[in-house]
């Protein structure tokens, strides 16, 4: 059993969806994390995208288990 914040769970799923559908991750981050707009650069977005493409799966993150919110 895993315990997650529902908001964090949904946010991480949305980020992964943007990446796997070929969307603009930097634009998504700027729109959805306005307080971090100066932090997220194209380099940060590219690094995050590579990480998601190579390592993201619900199984590896424990999301396939019965998460509790």
PDB file of C-alpha atoms in Angstrom:
ATOM      1  CA  UNK A   1       0.000   0.000   0.000  1.00  0.00           C
ATOM      2  CA  UNK A   2       1.266   3.439  -0.930  1.00  0.00           C
ATOM      3  CA  UNK A   3       0.091   6.776   0.419  1.00  0.00           C
ATOM      4  CA  UNK A   4       0.078   9.756  -1.933  1.00  0.00           C
ATOM      5  CA  UNK A   5      -1.347  13.238  -1.990  1.00  0.00           C
ATOM      6  CA  UNK A   6      -4.115  13.042  -4.592  1.00  0.00           C
ATOM      7  CA  UNK A   7      -3.009  16.394  -6.006  1.00  0.00           C
ATOM      8  CA  UNK A   8       0.600  15.177  -6.420  1.00  0.00           C
ATOM      9  CA  UNK A   9      -0.588  11.894  -7.918  1.00  0.00           C
ATOM     10  CA  UNK A  10      -2.709  13.695 -10.512  1.00  0.00           C
ATOM     11  CA  UNK A  11       0.033  16.237 -11.241  1.00  0.00           C
ATOM     12  CA  UNK A  12       2.677  13.571 -11.892  1.00  0.00           C
ATOM     13  CA  UNK A  13       0.292  11.679 -14.138  1.00  0.00           C
ATOM     14  CA  UNK A  14      -0.432  14.884 -16.073  1.00  0.00           C
ATOM     15  CA  UNK A  15       3.272  15.597 -16.544  1.00  0.00           C
ATOM     16  CA  UNK A  16       3.869  12.069 -17.837  1.00  0.00           C
ATOM     17  CA  UNK A  17       0.908  12.405 -20.188  1.00  0.00           C
ATOM     18  CA  UNK A  18       2.321  15.634 -21.637  1.00  0.00           C
ATOM     19  CA  UNK A  19       5.665  13.930 -22.251  1.00  0.00           C
ATOM     20  CA  UNK A  20       4.275  10.733 -23.770  1.00  0.00           C
ATOM     21  CA  UNK A  21       1.874  12.635 -26.043  1.00  0.00           C
ATOM     22  CA  UNK A  22       4.741  14.796 -27.327  1.00  0.00           C
ATOM     23  CA  UNK A  23       3.476  17.986 -25.721  1.00  0.00           C
ATOM     24  CA  UNK A  24       5.520  20.994 -24.694  1.00  0.00           C
ATOM     25  CA  UNK A  25       6.656  20.164 -21.165  1.00  0.00           C
ATOM     26  CA  UNK A  26       8.199  23.571 -20.487  1.00  0.00           C
ATOM     27  CA  UNK A  27       4.963  25.321 -21.447  1.00  0.00           C
ATOM     28  CA  UNK A  28       2.977  22.940 -19.242  1.00  0.00           C
ATOM     29  CA  UNK A  29       5.266  23.583 -16.280  1.00  0.00           C
ATOM     30  CA  UNK A  30       5.109  27.352 -16.744  1.00  0.00           C
ATOM     31  CA  UNK A  31       1.316  27.270 -16.929  1.00  0.00           C
ATOM     32  CA  UNK A  32       0.829  24.936 -13.978  1.00  0.00           C
ATOM     33  CA  UNK A  33       3.676  26.003 -11.675  1.00  0.00           C
ATOM     34  CA  UNK A  34       3.672  29.803 -11.926  1.00  0.00           C
ATOM     35  CA  UNK A  35       5.686  30.204  -8.724  1.00  0.00           C
ATOM     36  CA  UNK A  36       8.528  28.231 -10.298  1.00  0.00           C
ATOM     37  CA  UNK A  37       8.459  29.878 -13.724  1.00  0.00           C
ATOM     38  CA  UNK A  38      11.982  31.277 -13.324  1.00  0.00           C
ATOM     39  CA  UNK A  39      13.284  27.891 -12.153  1.00  0.00           C
ATOM     40  CA  UNK A  40      12.035  25.827 -15.092  1.00  0.00           C
ATOM     41  CA  UNK A  41      14.296  26.413 -18.062  1.00  0.00           C
ATOM     42  CA  UNK A  42      14.371  24.453 -21.293  1.00  0.00           C
ATOM     43  CA  UNK A  43      17.341  22.508 -19.912  1.00  0.00           C
ATOM     44  CA  UNK A  44      15.351  21.544 -16.800  1.00  0.00           C
ATOM     45  CA  UNK A  45      12.371  20.514 -18.919  1.00  0.00           C
ATOM     46  CA  UNK A  46      14.587  18.459 -21.257  1.00  0.00           C
ATOM     47  CA  UNK A  47      16.207  16.672 -18.312  1.00  0.00           C
ATOM     48  CA  UNK A  48      12.813  15.972 -16.750  1.00  0.00           C
ATOM     49  CA  UNK A  49      11.498  14.694 -20.063  1.00  0.00           C
ATOM     50  CA  UNK A  50      14.423  12.289 -20.494  1.00  0.00           C
ATOM     51  CA  UNK A  51      13.920  10.996 -16.956  1.00  0.00           C
ATOM     52  CA  UNK A  52      10.209  10.426 -17.554  1.00  0.00           C
ATOM     53  CA  UNK A  53      10.792   8.734 -20.908  1.00  0.00           C
ATOM     54  CA  UNK A  54      13.420   6.389 -19.438  1.00  0.00           C
ATOM     55  CA  UNK A  55      12.095   5.639 -15.968  1.00  0.00           C
ATOM     56  CA  UNK A  56       8.413   6.502 -15.663  1.00  0.00           C
ATOM     57  CA  UNK A  57       5.991   3.705 -15.079  1.00  0.00           C
ATOM     58  CA  UNK A  58       3.204   3.358 -12.570  1.00  0.00           C
ATOM     59  CA  UNK A  59       4.796   0.126 -11.423  1.00  0.00           C
ATOM     60  CA  UNK A  60       8.216   1.617 -10.707  1.00  0.00           C
ATOM     61  CA  UNK A  61       6.640   4.458  -8.737  1.00  0.00           C
ATOM     62  CA  UNK A  62       4.240   2.237  -6.816  1.00  0.00           C
ATOM     63  CA  UNK A  63       1.123   3.725  -8.427  1.00  0.00           C
ATOM     64  CA  UNK A  64      -0.079   0.298  -9.520  1.00  0.00           C
ATOM     65  CA  UNK A  65      -0.550  -0.653  -5.885  1.00  0.00           C
ATOM     66  CA  UNK A  66      -3.717   0.422  -4.160  1.00  0.00           C
ATOM     67  CA  UNK A  67      -2.759   4.025  -3.444  1.00  0.00           C
ATOM     68  CA  UNK A  68      -4.451   5.824  -0.609  1.00  0.00           C
ATOM     69  CA  UNK A  69      -5.003   9.533  -0.767  1.00  0.00           C
TER      70      UNK A  69
END
